[in-house]
Short mmCIF file of C-alpha atoms in Angstrom, two decimals:
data_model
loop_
_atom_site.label_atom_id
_atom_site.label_comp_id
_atom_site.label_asym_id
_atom_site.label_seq_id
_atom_site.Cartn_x
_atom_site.Cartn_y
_atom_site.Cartn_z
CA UNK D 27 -58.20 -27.57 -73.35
CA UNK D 28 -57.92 -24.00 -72.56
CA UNK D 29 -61.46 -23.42 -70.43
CA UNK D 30 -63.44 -20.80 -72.27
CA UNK D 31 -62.80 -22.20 -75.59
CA UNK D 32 -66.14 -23.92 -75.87
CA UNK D 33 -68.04 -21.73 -72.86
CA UNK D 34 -70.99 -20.67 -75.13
CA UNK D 35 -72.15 -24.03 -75.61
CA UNK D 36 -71.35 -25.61 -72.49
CA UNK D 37 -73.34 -22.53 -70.79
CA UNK D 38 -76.35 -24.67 -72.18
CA UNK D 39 -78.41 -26.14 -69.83
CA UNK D 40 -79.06 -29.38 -71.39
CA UNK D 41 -75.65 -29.30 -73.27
CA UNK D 42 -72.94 -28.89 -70.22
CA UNK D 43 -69.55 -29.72 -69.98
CA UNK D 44 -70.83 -33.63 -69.68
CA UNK D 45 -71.72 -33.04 -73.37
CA UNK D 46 -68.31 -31.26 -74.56
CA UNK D 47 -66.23 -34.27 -72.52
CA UNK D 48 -68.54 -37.08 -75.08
CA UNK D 49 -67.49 -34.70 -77.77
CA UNK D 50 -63.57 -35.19 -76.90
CA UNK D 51 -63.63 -38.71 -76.95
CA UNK D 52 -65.91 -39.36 -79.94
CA UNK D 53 -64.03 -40.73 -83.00
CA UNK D 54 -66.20 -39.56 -86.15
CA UNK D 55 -65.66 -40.70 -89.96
CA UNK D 56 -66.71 -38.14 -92.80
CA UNK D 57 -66.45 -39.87 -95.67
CA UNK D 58 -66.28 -37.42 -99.21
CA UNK D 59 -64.70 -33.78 -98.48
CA UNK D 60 -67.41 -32.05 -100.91
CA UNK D 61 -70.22 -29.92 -100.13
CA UNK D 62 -71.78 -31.93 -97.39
CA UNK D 63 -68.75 -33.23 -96.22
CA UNK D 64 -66.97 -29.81 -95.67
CA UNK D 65 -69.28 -27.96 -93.39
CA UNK D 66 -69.55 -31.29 -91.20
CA UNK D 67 -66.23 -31.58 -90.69
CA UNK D 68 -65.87 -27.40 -89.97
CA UNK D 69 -68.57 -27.67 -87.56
CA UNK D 70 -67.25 -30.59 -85.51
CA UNK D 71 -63.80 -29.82 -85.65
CA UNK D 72 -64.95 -26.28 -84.16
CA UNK D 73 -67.36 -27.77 -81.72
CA UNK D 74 -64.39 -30.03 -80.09
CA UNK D 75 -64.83 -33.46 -81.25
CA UNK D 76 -61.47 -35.32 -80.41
CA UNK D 77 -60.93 -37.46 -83.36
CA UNK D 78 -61.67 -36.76 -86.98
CA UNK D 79 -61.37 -39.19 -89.58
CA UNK D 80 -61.94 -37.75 -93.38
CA UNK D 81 -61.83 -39.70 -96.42
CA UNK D 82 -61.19 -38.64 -100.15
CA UNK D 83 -59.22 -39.48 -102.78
CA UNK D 84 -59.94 -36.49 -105.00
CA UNK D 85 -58.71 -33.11 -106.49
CA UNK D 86 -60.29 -29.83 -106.30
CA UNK D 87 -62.08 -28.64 -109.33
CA UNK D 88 -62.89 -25.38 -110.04
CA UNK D 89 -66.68 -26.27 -110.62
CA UNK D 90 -66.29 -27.16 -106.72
CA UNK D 91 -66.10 -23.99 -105.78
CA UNK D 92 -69.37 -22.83 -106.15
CA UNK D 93 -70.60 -24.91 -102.84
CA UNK D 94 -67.15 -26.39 -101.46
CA UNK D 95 -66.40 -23.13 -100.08
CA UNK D 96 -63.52 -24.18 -98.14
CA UNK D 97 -61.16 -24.54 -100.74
CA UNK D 98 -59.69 -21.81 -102.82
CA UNK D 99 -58.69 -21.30 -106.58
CA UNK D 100 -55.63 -21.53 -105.09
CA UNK D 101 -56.02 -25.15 -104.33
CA UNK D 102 -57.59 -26.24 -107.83
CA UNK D 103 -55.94 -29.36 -109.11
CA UNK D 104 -54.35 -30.19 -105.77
CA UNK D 105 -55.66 -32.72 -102.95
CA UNK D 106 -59.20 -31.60 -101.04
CA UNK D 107 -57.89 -34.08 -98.20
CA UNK D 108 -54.57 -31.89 -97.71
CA UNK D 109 -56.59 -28.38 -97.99
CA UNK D 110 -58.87 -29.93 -95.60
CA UNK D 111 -56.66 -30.75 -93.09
CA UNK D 112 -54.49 -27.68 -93.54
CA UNK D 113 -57.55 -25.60 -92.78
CA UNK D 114 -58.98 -27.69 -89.76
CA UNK D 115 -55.50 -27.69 -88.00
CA UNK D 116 -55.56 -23.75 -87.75
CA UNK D 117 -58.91 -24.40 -86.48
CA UNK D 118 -58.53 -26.85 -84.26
CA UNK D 119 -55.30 -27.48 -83.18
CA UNK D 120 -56.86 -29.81 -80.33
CA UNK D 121 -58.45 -32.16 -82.83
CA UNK D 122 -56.59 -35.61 -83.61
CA UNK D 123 -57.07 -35.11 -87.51
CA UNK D 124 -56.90 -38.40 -89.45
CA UNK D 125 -56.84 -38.41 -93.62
CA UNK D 126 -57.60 -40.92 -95.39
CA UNK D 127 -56.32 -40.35 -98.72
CA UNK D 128 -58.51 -42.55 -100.79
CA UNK D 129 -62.02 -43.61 -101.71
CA UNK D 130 -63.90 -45.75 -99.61
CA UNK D 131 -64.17 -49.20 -101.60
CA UNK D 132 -64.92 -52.81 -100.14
CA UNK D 133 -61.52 -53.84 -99.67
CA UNK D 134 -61.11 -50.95 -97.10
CA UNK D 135 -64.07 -49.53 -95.62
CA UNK D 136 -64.59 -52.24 -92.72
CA UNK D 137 -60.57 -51.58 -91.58
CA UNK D 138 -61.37 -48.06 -92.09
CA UNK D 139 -64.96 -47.64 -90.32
CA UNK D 140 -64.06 -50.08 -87.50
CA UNK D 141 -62.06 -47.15 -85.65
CA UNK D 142 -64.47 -44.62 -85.24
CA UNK D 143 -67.73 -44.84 -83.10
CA UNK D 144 -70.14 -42.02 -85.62
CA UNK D 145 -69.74 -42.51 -89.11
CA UNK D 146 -71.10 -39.16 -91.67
CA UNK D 147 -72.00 -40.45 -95.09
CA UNK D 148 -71.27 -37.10 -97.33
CA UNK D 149 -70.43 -38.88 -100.39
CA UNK D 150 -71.66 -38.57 -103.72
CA UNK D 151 -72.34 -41.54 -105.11
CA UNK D 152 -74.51 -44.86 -104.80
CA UNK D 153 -72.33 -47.37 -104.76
CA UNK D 154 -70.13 -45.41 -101.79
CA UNK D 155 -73.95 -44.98 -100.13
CA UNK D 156 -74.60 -48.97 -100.01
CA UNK D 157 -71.25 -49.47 -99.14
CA UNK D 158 -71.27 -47.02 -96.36
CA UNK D 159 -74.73 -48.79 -95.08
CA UNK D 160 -73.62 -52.51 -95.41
CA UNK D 161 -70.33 -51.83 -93.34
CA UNK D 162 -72.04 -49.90 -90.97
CA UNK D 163 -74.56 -52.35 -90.36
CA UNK D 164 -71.69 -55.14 -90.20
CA UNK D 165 -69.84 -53.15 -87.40
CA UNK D 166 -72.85 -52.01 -85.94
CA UNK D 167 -72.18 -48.18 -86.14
CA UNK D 168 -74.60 -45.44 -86.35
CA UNK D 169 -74.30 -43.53 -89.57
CA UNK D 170 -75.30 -40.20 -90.79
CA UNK D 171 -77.09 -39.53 -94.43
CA UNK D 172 -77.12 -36.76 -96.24
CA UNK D 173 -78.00 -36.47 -100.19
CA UNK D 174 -79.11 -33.87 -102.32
CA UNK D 175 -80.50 -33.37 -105.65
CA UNK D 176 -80.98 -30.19 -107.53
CA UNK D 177 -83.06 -27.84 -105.21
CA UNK D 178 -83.62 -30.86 -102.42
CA UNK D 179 -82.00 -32.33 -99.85
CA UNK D 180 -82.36 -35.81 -98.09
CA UNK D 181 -81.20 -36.48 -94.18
CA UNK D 182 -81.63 -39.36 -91.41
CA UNK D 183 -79.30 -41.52 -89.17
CA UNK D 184 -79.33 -44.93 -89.78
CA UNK D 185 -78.29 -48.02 -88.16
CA UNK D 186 -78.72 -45.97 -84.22
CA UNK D 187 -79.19 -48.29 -81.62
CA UNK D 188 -80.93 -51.28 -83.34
CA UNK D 189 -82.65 -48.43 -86.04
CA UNK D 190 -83.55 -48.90 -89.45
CA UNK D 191 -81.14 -48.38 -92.26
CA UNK D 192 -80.68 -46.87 -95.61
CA UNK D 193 -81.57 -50.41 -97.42
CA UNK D 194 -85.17 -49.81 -95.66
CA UNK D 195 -85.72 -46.91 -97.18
CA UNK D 196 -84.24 -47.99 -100.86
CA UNK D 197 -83.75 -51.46 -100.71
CA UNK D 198 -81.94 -51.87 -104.16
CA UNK D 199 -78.98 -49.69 -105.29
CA UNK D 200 -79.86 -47.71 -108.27
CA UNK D 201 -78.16 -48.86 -111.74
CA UNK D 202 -75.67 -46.88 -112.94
CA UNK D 203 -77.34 -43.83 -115.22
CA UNK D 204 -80.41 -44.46 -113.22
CA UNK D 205 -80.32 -41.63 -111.30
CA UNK D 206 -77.94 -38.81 -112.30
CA UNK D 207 -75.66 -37.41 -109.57
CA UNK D 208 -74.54 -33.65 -109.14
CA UNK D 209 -71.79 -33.48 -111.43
CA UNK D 210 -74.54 -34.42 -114.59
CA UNK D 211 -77.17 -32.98 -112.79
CA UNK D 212 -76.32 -30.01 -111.10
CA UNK D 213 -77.11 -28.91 -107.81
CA UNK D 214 -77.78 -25.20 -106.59
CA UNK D 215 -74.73 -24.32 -103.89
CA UNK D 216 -75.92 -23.09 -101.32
CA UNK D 217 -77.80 -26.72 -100.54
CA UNK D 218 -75.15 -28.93 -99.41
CA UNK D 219 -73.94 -26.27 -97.01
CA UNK D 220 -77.87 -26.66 -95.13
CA UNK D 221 -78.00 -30.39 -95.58
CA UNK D 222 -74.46 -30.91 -94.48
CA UNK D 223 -74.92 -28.55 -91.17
CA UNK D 224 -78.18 -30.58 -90.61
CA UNK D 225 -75.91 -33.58 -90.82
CA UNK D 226 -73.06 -32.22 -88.21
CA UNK D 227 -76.36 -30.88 -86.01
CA UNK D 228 -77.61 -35.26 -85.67
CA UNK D 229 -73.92 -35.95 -85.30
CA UNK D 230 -73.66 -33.71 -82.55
CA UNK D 231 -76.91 -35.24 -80.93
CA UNK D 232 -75.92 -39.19 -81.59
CA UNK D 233 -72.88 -37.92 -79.53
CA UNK D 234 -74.08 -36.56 -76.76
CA UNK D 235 -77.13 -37.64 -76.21
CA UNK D 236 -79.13 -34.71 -76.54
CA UNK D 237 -82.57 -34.48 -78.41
CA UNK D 238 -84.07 -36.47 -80.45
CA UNK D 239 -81.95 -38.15 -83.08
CA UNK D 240 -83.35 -38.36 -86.55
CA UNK D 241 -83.74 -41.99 -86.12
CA UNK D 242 -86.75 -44.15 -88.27
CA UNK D 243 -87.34 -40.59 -90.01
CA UNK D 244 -86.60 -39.57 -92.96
CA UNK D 245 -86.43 -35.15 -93.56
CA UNK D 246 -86.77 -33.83 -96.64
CA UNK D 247 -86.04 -30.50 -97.34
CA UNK D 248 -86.95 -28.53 -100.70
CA UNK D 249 -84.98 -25.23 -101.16
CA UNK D 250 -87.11 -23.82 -103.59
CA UNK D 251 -90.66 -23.75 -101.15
CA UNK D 252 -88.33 -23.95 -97.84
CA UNK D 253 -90.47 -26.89 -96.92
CA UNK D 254 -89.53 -30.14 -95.14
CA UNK D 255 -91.26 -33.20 -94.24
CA UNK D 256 -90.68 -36.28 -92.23
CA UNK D 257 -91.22 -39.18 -93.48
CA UNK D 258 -91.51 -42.23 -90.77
CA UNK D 259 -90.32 -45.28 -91.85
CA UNK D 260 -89.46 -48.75 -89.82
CA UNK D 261 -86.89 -51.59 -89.67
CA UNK D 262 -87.38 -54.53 -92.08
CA UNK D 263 -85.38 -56.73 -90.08
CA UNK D 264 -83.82 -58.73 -92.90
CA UNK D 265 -81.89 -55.43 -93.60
CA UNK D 266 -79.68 -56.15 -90.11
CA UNK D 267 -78.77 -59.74 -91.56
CA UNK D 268 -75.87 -58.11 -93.61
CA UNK D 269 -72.88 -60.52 -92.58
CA UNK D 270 -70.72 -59.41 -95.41
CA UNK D 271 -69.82 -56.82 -97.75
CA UNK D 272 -71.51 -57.59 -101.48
CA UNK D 273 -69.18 -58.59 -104.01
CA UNK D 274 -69.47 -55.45 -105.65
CA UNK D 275 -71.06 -52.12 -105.27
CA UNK D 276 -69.69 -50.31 -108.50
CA UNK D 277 -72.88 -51.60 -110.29
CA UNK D 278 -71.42 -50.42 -114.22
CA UNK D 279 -67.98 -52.74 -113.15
CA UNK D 280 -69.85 -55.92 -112.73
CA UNK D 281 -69.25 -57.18 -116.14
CA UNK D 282 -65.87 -59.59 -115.55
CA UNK D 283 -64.77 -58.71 -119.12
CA UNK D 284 -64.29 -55.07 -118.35
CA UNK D 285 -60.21 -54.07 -119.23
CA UNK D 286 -58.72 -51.87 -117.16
CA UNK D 287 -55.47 -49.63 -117.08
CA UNK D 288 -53.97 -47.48 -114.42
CA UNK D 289 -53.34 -44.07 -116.37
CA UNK D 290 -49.46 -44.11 -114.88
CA UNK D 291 -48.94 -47.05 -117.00
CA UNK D 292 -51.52 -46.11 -120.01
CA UNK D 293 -48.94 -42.91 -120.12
CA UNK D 294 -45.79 -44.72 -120.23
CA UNK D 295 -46.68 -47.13 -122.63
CA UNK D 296 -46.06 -45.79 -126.33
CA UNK D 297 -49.44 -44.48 -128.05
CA UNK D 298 -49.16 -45.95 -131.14
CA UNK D 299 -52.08 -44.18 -133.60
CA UNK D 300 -52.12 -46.99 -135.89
CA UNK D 301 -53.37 -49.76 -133.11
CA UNK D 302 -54.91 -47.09 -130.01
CA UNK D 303 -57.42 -44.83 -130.02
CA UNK D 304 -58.13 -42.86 -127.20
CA UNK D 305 -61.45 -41.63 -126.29
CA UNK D 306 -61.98 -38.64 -123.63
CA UNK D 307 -65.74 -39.07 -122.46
CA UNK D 308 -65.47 -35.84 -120.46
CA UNK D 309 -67.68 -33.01 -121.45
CA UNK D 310 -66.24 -30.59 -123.74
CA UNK D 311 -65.94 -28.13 -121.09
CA UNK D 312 -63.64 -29.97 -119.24
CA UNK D 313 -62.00 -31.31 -122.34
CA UNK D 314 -61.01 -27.49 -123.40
CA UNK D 315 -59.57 -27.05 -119.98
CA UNK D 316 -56.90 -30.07 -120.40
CA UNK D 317 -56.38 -33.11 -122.34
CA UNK D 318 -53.74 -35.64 -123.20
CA UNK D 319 -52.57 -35.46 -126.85
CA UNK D 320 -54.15 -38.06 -129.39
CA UNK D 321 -57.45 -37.77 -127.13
CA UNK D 322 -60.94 -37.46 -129.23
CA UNK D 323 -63.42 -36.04 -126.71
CA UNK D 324 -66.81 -37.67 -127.06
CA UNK D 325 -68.71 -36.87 -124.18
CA UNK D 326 -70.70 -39.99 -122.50
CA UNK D 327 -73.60 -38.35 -122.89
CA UNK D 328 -73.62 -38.21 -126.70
CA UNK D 329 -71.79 -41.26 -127.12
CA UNK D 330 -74.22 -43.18 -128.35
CA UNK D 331 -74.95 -41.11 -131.24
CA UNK D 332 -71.24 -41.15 -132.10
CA UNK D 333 -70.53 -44.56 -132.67
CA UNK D 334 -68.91 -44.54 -136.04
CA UNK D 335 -65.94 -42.49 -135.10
CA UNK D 336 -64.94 -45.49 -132.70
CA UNK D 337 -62.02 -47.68 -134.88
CA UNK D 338 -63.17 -50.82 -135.83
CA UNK D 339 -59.57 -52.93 -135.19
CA UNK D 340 -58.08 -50.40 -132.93
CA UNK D 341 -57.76 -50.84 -128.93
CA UNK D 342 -60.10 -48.45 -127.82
CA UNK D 343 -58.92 -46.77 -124.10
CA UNK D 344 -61.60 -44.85 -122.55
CA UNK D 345 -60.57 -41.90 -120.47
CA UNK D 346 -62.56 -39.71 -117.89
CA UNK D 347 -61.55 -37.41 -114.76
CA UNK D 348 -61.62 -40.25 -112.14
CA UNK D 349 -62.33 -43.43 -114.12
CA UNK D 350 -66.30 -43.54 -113.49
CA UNK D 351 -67.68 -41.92 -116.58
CA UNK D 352 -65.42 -44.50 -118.47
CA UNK D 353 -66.60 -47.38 -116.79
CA UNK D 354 -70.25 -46.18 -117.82
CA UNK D 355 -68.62 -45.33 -121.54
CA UNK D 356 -67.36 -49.12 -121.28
CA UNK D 357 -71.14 -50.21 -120.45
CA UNK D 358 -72.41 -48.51 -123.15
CA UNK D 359 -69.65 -49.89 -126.08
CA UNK D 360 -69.22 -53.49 -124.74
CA UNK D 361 -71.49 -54.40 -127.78
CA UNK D 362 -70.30 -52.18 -130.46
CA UNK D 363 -66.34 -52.92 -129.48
CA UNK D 364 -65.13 -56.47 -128.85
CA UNK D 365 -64.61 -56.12 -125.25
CA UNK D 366 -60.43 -57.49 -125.33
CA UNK D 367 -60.00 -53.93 -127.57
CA UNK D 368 -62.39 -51.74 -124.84
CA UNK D 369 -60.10 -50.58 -122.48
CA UNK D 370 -61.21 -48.15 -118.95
CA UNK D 371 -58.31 -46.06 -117.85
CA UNK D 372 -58.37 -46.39 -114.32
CA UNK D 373 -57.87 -42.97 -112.14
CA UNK D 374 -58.66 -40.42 -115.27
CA UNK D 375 -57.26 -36.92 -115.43
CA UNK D 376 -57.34 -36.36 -112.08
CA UNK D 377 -55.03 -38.76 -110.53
CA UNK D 378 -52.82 -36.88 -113.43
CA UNK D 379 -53.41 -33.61 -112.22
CA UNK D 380 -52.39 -34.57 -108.65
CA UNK D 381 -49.25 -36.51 -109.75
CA UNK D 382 -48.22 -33.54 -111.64
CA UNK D 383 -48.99 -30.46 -109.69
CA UNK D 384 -47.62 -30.44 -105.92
CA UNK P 6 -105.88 -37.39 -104.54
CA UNK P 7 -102.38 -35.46 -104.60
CA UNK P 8 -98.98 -36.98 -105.09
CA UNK P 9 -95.98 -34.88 -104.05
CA UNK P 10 -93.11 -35.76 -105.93
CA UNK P 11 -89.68 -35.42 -104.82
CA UNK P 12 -85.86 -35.99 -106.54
CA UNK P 13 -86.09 -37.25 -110.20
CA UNK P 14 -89.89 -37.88 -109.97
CA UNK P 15 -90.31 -34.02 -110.41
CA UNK P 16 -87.76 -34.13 -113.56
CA UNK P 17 -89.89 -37.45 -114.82
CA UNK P 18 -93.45 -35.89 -114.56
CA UNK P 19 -92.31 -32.28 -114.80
CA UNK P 20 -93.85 -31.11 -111.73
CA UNK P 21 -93.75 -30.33 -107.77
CA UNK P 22 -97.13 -32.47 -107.39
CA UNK P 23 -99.54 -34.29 -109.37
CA UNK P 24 -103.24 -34.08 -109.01
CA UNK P 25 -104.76 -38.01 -109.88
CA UNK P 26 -107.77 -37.74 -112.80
CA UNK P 27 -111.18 -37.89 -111.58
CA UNK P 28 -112.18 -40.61 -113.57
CA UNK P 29 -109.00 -42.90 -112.24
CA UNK P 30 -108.95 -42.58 -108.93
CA UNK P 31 -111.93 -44.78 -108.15
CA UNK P 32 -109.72 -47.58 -109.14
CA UNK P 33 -107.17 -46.63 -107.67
CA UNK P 34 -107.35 -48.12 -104.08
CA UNK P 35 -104.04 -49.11 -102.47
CA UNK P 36 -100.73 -47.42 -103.66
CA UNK P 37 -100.10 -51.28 -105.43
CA UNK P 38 -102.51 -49.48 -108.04
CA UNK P 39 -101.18 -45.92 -107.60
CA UNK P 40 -97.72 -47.11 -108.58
CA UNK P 41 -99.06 -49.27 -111.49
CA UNK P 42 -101.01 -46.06 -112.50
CA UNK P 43 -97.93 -43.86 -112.41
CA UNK P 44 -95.84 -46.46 -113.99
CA UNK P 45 -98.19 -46.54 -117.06
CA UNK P 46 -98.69 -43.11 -117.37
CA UNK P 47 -95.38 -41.87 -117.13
CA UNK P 48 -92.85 -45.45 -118.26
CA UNK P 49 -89.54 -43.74 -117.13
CA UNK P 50 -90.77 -44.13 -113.72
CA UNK P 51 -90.50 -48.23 -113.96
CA UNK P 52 -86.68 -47.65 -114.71
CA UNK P 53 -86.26 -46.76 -110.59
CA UNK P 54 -84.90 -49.60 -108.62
CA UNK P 55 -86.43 -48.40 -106.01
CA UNK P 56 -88.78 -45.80 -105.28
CA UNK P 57 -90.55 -44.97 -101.79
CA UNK P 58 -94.06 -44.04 -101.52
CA UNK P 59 -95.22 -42.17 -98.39
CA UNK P 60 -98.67 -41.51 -97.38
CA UNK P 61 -99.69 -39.55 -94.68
CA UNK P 62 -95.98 -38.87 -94.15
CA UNK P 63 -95.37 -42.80 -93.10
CA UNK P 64 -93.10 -45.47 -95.27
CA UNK P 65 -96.27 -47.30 -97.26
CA UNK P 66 -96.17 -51.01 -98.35
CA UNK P 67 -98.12 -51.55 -102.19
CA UNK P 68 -100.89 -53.21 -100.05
CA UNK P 69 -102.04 -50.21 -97.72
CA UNK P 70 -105.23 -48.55 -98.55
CA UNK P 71 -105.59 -44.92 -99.88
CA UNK P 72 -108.74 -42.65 -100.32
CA UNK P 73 -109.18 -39.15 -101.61
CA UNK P 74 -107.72 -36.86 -98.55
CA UNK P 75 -104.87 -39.25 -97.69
CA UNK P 76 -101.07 -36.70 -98.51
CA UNK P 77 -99.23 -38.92 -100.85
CA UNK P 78 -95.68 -38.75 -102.26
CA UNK P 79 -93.40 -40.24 -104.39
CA UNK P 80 -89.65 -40.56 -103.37
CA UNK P 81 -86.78 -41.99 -104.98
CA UNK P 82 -83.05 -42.33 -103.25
CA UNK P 83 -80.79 -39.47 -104.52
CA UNK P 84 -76.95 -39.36 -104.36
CA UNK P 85 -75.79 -35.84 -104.61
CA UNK P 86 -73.13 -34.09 -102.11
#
C-alpha cells in the first residue's frame, strides 16, 4: 500500500491507521450493482476495503442511467457486473474484486454470504430483501439496508451484534404487486446515490468501529422536505430463530403448477403460430425498443383488461426482460388459461441481450 | 392527532400527513384503533402485509396508548434501489 494513498482519512483522530488496517482485511458483499449498490461499492473500493464481493446478474438499461451513473451508454445491453469491475480495478487496483455473476437466490446465497464478514443489501426487490435477512441471520452477519421509494429513502443495519433485523421491522414479505418497486414506480435519481452513500458511511462504521452504528434504528429520509427521522425499534427474539432458508421467497412462483422455459431453449424450439402464442408483458416502451418476432406486447399492467386476445387452445409463453413481470403475468392468467398451456419464459430479453451482444 | 405517512401510504391517502377528525379521535385510543380507523377509511391500506406504526419516533405494538400530542406515523417496507 503505497503510504499517502489514504493519508486524509487516516489523519483523523478517531479514524487512524488502526481503522484503514480493519478496512484491508474486511471482506464486504454488495449485493445488486444499481443505484444503491454503485456508490457503495465506489466508496469502499476508494476508501481501501480489501475484499469486495458484488453480485448481479443483470444488463444495463438505458433507463439506468439516470441514477446508475457509473455506467455509460456505452455499456447498455452489456453486463453491470463486468462495467463494475472494469471501473473499480482502475480505481483500486489494491482491492481483491470478487463478481458474482448472478442473482442472489436460496440455493446460493448461504455459500455466497458465508465468505464475507459485512454484507450491503442494495437490491431491489422483496424477495432478494428476506432472503438477504434470513441468511444473514443464519450466518450471523451484520447486514446493511437500504431502500427507496419515489422521493424517500429507508436505511439501518440489521442483525449487528445480537441487533434486531429487517423481519422486526416488517415481519411478513409483501405479496407480489403489493408494493410496486422502482422500475413501475419510479424513483427520482439523485436518491439512491444519498441512500447508498449513507449505506457505505454504516459500512464503514460496522468496520471499524467508529461511531455509532445505525443499529435498532430505523432513518428515514424524504428528499422532497430534506427531513429524516429515526425510528427506534427492538428485537423480537423469535426473529433470531431462523434455522433455515424458507422454501421460497419469490412469493408470485409459489404456485407448483407454474411452467417454465429458459428463453435459450424457448428460441430454438420452432414457433409454430398455429399451437404458440407469445405474449411480451413489457411496457410498450420497451417493447418498441426490441422484440422477438411473433411477440404481442400486452403490458402486465393492462393485462387484465386484455384478456380476449389470449388463444383459447394455444400454449401461451409469457415473456418479460428478466422473467419477473411474467411470473406476475402467470399469476394473473392461471385462471383464465389452463395452467399446462401458461408458460413463463425464464431469463426474458435480457439474458438475450447479453448472449447476443459481447 | 397527526399521522405522518411515509412510502405507499402517501400514494394510498394522497398526502405527506393526515390530520385525525375531531369527532373520531376520542375513540381512538391505542394505535389497535388508529389502524382499524385507517383501514376503514382508506381499504387499500388492509392490502399491506405489513405496515409499521411509530409513535413518538419508537416501533409501537396495536396495544400502546395514544393521546392528542403524541407524533404518529405510518410506515410500510419499500424495495426500491
Amino acid at each position: 500500500m503505497k503510504s499517502n494513498r489514504y493519508i486524509r482519512q487516516t489523519t483523523l483522530k478517531s479514524f487512524g491507521q488502526e481503522a484503514q488496517k480493519k478496512l484491508a482485511d474486511a471482506r464486504v458483499l454488495i449485493v445488486g450493482l444499481g443505484g444503491l449498490g454503485l456508490p457503495v461499492a465506489q466508496y469502499l473500493n476508494a476508501m481501501g476495503v480489501g475484499t469486495l464481493g458484488l453480485v448481479d446478474g443483470d444488463v444495463v438499461e438505458l433507463h439506468n442511467l439516470q441514477r446508475q451513473v457509473l455506467y455509460t451508454e456505452e455499456n447498455c445491453g452489456t453486463s453491470k457486473l463486468e462495467a463494475a469491475i472494469r471501473f473499480l480495478e482502475k480505481q483500486n487496483s489494491e482491492t481483491n474484486l470478487k463478481g458474482h455473476q448472478l442473482f442472489l437466490d436460496r440455493n446460493n446465497a448461504l455459500n455466497i454470504i458465508e465468505n464475507y464478514d459485512v454484507i450491503v443489501d442494495a437490491t431491489d426487490n422483496f424477495p432478494a430483501r428476506y432472503l438477504i435477512n434470513d441468511a444473514c441471520v443464519i450466518l450471523g452477519k451484520p447486514f446493511i439496508y437500504g431502500a427507496l421509494h419515489a422521493f424517500e429513502g429507508q436505511l439501518s443495519v440489521f442483525n449487528y451484534r445480537e441487533g434486531p433485523t429487517y423481519r422486526c421491522l416488517f415481519p411478513n414479505m409483501p405479496k407480489s404487486g403489493e408494493i410496486a418497486n422502482c422500475d413501475q414506480h419510479g424513483v427520482l435519481g439523485v436518491l439512491p446515490g444519498i441512500i447508498g452513500n449513507l449505506q457505505a458511511l454504516e459500512a464503514v462504521k460496522v468496520i471499524t468501529g467508529i461511531g455509532q452504528v445505525l443499529s435498532g434504528k430505523l432513518l428515514l429520509f424524504d428528499g422532497l422536505s430534506q427531513r429524516t427521522q429515526q425510528i427506534n425499534f427492538t428485537l423480537k427474539t423469535e426473529n433470531r430463530q431462523i434455522k433455515s432458508l424458507a422454501e421460497d421467497y419469490n412469493s408470485a412462483s409459489c404456485d407448483a403448477r407454474m411452467k417454465s422455459q429458459e428463453i435459450e431453449l424457448f428460441l430454438k424450439k420452432s414457433y409454430d403460430p398455429d399451437s404458440d402464442q407469445l405474449i411480451d408483458v413489457r411496457s410498450s416502451e420497451e417493447f418498441k425498443e426490441d422484440h422477438l418476432p411473433n411477440a404481442i406486447n400486452i403490458p402486465l399492467n393492462v393485462l387484465d383488461q386484455n384478456l380476449d386476445v389470449l388463444h383459447p387452445a394455444k400454449n401461451v409463453y409469457l415473456l418479460c426482460a428478466s422473467g419477473l413481470r411474467s411470473q406476475k403475468a402467470w399469476e394473473l392468467l392461471k385462471d383464465h388459461v389452463a395452467p399446462e398451456r401458461l408458460i413463463v419464459i425464464q431469463g426474458g430479453m435480457n439474458t438475450l441481450r447479453m448472449a447476443t451482444k459481447p | 392527532m397527526t399521522v405522518l405517512l411515509f412510502g405507499v401510504t402517501r400514494d394510498i391517502v394522497g398526502a405527506e400527513a393526515l390530520e385525525m377528525p375531531v369527532d373520531k379521535v376520542g375513540s381512538i385510543r391505542t394505535v389497535g384503533d388508529l389502524r382499524s380507523y385507517l383501514q376503514d377509511t382508506f381499504p387499500s391500506l388492509k392490502n399491506l402485509s405489513s405496515l409499521l406504526v411509530a409513535v413518538n419516533n419508537s416501533y409501537a405494538e396495536d396495544d400502546i396508548k395514544l393521546d392528542n400530542f403524541d407524533e404518529i406515523a405510518l410506515i410500510p417496507p419499500v424495495s426500491g434501489g
